[in-house]
PDB file of C-alpha atoms and ligand atoms in Angstrom:
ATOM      1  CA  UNK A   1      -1.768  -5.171 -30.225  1.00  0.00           C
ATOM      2  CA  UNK A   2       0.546  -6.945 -27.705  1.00  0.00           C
ATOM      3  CA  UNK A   3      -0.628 -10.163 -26.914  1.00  0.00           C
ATOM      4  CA  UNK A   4      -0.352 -12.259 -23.528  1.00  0.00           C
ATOM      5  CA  UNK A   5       2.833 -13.612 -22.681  1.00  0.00           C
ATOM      6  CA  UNK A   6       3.394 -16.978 -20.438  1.00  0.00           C
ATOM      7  CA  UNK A   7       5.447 -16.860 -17.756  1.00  0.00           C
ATOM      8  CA  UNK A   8       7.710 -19.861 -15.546  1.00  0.00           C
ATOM      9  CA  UNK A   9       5.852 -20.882 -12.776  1.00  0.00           C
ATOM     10  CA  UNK A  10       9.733 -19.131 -11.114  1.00  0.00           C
ATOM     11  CA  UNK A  11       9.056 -15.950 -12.903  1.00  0.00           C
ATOM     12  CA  UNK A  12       5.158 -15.472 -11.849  1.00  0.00           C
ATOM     13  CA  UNK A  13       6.639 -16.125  -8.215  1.00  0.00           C
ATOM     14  CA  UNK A  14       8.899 -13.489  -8.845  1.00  0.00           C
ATOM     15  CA  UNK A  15       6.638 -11.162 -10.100  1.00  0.00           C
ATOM     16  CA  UNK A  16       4.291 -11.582  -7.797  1.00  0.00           C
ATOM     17  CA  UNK A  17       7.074 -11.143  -5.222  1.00  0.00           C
ATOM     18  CA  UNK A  18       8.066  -7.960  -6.413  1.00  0.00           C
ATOM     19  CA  UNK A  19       4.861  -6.585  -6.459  1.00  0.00           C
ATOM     20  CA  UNK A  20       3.967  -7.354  -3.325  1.00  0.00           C
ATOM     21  CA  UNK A  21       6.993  -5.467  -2.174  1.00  0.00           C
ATOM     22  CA  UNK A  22       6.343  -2.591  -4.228  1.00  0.00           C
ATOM     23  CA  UNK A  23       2.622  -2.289  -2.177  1.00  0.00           C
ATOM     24  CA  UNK A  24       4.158  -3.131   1.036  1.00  0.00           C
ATOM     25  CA  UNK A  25       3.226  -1.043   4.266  1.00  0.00           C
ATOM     26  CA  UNK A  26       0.355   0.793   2.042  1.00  0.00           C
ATOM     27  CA  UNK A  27      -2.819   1.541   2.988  1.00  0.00           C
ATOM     28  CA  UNK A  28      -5.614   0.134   0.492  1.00  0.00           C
ATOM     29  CA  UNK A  29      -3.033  -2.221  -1.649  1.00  0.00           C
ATOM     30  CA  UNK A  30      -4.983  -4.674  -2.362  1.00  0.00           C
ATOM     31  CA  UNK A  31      -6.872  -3.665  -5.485  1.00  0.00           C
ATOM     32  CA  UNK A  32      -4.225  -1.793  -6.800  1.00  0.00           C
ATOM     33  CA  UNK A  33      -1.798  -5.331  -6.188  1.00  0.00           C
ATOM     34  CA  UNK A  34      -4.695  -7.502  -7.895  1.00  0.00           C
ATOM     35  CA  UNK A  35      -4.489  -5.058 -11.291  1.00  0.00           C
ATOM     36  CA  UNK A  36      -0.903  -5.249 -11.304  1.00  0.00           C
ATOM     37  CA  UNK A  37      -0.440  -9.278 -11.011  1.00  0.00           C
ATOM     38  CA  UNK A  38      -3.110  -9.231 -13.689  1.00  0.00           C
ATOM     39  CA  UNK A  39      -1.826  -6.769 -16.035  1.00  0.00           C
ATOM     40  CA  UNK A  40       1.836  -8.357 -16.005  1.00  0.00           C
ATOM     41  CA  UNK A  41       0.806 -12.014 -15.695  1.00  0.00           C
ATOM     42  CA  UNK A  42      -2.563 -11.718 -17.689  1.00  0.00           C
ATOM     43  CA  UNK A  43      -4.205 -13.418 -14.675  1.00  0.00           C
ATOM     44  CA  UNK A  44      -3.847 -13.879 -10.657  1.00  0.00           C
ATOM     45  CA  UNK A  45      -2.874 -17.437 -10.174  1.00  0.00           C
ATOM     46  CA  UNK A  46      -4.646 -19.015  -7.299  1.00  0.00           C
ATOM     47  CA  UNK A  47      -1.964 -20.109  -5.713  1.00  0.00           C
ATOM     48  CA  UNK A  48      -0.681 -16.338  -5.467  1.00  0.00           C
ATOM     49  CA  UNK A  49      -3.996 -15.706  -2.581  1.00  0.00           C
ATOM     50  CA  UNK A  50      -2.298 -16.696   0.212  1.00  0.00           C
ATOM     51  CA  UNK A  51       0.728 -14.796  -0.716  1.00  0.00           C
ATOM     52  CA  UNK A  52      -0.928 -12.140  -0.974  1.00  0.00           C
ATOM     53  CA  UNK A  53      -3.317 -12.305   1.949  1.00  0.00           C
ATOM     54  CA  UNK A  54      -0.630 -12.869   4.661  1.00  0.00           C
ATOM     55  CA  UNK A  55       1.694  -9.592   3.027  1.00  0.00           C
ATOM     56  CA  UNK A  56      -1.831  -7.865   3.573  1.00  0.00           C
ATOM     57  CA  UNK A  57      -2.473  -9.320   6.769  1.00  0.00           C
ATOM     58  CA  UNK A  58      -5.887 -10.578   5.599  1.00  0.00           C
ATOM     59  CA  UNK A  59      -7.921 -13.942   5.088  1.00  0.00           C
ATOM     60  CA  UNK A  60      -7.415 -15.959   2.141  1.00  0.00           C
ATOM     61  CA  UNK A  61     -11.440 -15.652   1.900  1.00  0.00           C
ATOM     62  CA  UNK A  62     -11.574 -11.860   1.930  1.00  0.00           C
ATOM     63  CA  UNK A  63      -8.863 -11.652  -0.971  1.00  0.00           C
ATOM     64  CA  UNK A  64     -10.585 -14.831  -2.823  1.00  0.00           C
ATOM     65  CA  UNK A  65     -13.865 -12.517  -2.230  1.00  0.00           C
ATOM     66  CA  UNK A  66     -12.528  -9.511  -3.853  1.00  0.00           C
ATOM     67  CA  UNK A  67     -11.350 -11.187  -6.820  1.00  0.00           C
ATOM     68  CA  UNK A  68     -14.837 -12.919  -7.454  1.00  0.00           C
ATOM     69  CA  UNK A  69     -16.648  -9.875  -6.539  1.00  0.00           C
ATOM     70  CA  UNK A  70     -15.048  -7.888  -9.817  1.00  0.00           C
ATOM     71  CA  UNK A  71     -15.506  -9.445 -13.398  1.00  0.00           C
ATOM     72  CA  UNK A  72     -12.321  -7.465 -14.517  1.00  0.00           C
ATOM     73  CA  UNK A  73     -10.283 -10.382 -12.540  1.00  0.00           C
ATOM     74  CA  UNK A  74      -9.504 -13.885 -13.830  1.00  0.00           C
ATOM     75  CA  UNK A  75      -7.606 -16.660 -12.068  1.00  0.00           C
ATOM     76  CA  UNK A  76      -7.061 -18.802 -14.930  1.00  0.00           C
ATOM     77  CA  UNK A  77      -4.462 -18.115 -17.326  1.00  0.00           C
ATOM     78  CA  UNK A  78      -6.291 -15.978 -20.595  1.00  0.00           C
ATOM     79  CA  UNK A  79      -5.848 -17.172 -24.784  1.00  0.00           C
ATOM     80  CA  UNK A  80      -2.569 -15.503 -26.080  1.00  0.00           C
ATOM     81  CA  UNK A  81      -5.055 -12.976 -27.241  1.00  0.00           C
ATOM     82  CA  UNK A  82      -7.962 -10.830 -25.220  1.00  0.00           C
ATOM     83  CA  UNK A  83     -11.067 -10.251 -27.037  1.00  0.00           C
ATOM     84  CA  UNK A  84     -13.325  -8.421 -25.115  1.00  0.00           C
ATOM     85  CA  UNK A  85     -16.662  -6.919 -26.596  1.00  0.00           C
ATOM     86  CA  UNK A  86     -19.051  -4.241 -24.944  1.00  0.00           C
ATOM     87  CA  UNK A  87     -21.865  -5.105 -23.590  1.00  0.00           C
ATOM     88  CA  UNK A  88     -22.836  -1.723 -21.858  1.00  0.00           C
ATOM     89  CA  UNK A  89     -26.353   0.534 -23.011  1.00  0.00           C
ATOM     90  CA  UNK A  90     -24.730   2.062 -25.927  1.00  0.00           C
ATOM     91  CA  UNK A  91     -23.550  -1.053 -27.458  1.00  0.00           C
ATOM     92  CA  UNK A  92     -26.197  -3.078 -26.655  1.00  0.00           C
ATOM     93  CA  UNK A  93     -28.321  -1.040 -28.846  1.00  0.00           C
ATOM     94  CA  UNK A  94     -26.193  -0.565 -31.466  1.00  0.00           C
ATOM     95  CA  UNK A  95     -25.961  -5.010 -31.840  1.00  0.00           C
ATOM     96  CA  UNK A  96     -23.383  -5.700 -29.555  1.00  0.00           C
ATOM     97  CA  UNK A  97     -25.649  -9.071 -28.642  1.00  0.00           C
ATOM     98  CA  UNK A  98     -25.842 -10.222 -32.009  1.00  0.00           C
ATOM     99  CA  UNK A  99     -21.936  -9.411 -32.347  1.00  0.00           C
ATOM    100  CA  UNK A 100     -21.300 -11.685 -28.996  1.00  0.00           C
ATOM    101  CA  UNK A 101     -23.018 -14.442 -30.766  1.00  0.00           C
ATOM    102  CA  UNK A 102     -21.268 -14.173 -33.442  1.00  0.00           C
ATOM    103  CA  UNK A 103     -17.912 -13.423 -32.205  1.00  0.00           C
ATOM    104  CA  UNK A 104     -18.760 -17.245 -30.090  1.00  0.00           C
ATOM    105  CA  UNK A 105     -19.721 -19.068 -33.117  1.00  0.00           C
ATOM    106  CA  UNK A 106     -16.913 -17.652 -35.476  1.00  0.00           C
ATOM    107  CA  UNK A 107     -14.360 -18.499 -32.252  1.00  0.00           C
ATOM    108  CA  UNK A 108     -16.104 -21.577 -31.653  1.00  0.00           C
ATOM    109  CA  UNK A 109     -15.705 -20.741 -28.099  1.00  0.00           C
ATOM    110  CA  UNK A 110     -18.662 -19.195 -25.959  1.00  0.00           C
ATOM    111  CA  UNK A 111     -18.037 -16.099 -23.482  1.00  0.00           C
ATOM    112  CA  UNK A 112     -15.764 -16.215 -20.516  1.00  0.00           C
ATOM    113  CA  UNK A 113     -13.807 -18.805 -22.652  1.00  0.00           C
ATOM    114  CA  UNK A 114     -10.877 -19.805 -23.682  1.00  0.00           C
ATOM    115  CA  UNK A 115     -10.475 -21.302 -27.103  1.00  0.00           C
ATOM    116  CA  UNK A 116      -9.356 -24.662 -27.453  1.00  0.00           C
ATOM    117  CA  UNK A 117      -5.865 -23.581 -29.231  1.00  0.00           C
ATOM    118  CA  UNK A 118      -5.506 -21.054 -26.335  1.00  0.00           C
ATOM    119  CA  UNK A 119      -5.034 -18.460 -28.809  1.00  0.00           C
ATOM    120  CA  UNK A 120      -8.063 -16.147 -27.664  1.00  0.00           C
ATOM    121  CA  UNK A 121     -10.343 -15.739 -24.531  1.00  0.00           C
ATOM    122  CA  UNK A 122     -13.250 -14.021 -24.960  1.00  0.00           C
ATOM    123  CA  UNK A 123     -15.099 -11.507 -22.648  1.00  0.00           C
ATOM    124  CA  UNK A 124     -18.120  -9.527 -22.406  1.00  0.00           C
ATOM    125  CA  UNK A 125     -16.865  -5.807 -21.132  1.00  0.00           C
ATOM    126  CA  UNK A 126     -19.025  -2.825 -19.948  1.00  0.00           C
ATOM    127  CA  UNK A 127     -18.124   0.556 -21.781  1.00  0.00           C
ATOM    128  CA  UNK A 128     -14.520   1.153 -23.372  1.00  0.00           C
ATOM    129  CA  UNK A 129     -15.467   4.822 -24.144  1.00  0.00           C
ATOM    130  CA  UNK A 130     -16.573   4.495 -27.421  1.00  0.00           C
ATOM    131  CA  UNK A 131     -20.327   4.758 -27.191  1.00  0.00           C
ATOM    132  CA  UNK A 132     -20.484   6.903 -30.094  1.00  0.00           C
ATOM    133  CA  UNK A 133     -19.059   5.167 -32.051  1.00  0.00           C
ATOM    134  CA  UNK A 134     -20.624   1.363 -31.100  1.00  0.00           C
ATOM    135  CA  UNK A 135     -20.610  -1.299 -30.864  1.00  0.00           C
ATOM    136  CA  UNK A 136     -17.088  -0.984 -29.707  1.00  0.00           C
ATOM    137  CA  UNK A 137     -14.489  -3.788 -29.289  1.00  0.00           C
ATOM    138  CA  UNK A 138     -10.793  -4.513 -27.368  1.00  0.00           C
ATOM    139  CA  UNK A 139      -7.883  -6.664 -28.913  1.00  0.00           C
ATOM    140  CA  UNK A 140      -5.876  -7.022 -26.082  1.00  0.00           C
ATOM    141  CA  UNK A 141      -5.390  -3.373 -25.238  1.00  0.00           C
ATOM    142  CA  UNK A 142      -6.352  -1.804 -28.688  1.00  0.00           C
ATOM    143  CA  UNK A 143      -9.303  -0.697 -28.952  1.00  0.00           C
ATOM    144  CA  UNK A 144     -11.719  -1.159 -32.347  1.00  0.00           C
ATOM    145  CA  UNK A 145     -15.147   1.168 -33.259  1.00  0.00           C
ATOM    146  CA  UNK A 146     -17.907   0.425 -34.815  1.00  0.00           C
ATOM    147  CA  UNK A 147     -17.007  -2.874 -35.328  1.00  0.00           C
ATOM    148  CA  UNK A 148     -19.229  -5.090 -38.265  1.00  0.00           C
ATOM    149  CA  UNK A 149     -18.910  -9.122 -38.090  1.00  0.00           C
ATOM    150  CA  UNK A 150     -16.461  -8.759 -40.935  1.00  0.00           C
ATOM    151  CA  UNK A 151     -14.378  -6.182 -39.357  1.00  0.00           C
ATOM    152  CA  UNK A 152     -14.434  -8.742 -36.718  1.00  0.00           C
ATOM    153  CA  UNK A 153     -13.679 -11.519 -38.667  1.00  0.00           C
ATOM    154  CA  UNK A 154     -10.661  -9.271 -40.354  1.00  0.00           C
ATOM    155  CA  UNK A 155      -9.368  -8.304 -36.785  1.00  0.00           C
ATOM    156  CA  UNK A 156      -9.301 -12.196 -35.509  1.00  0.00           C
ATOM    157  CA  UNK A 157      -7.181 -12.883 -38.473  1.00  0.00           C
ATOM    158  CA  UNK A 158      -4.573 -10.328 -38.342  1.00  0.00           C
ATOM    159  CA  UNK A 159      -4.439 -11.175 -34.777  1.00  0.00           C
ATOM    160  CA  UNK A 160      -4.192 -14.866 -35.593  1.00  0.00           C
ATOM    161  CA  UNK A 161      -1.601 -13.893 -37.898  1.00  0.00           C
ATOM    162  CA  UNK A 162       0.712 -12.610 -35.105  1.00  0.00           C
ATOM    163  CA  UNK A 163       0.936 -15.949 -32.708  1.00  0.00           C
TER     164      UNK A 163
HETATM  165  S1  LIG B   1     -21.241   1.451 -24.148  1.00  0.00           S
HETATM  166 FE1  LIG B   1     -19.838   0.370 -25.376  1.00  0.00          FE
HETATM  167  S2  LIG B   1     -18.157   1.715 -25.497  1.00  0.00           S
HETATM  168 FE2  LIG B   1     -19.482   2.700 -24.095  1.00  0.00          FE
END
């Protein structure tokens, strides 16, 4: 599972340089821009909206909006590690509440959070394609099924054990 990685505040410029280049002149760039600062940074810094909005020829607002609009988008940087657990119909009935609750108690870090160490954020998510086989979970970008509270508790440690 390959895990966040922080950036220079030079190097997210960069980055965020380059992939504003890549888009330029394209019709529609904007979401596809958004996913890409996000999937190499692990977040869209907020200082990156204006940047983006003037290569876009758009408002700082309409950008900010867009990135509000979808939960999928953060603009804080995210834990080392991504925990995200499904919270879509198949999951839900299968106890993907009761492992939320405990996935915040045994983090000690409620959803949308960061934990104090910065070694995981956790998020709710809405169907990785594993509804048969629920309640389904995401380590960064591995995916886990049929995940107990110990297999959750066994998946936070080997994570743990590669910061
Ligand atoms: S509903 Fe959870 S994986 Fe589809």
């Amino acid at each position: 599972m390959s895990a966040v990685l922080k950036k220079s505040p030079l190097e997210v410029q960069r980055t965020i340089h380059e992939i504003l280049e890549h888009h330029a002149g394209v019709q529609g760039a904007l979401l596809p821009i958004l996913h890409s600062i996000q999937d190499v940074l692990g977040y869209i810094p907020a200082d990156s909206v204006s940047d983006i909005a003037s290569a876009l020829n758009l408002s700082r607002a309409e950008v900010h909006g867009v990135i509000t609009y979808y939960h999928h988008f953060r603009m804080t940087m995210p834990g080392q590690h991504i925990v995200k657990i499904c919270r879509a119909e198949a999951c839900q009935s299968m106890g993907a509440d009761a492992l939320m609750a405990h996935a915040e108690k045994h983090l000690c870090c409620p959803a949308h959070h960061t934990t104090e160490d910065g070694v995981f954020s956790l998020e709710a998510t809405y169907c990785l394609g594993l509804c048969a086989s629920s309640p389904a979970i995401s380590i960064n970008d591995e995916v886990h099924a049929r995940v107990s509270t110990s297999d959750f508790n066994a998946l936070i440690a080997e994570a743990r054990g590669q910061t």
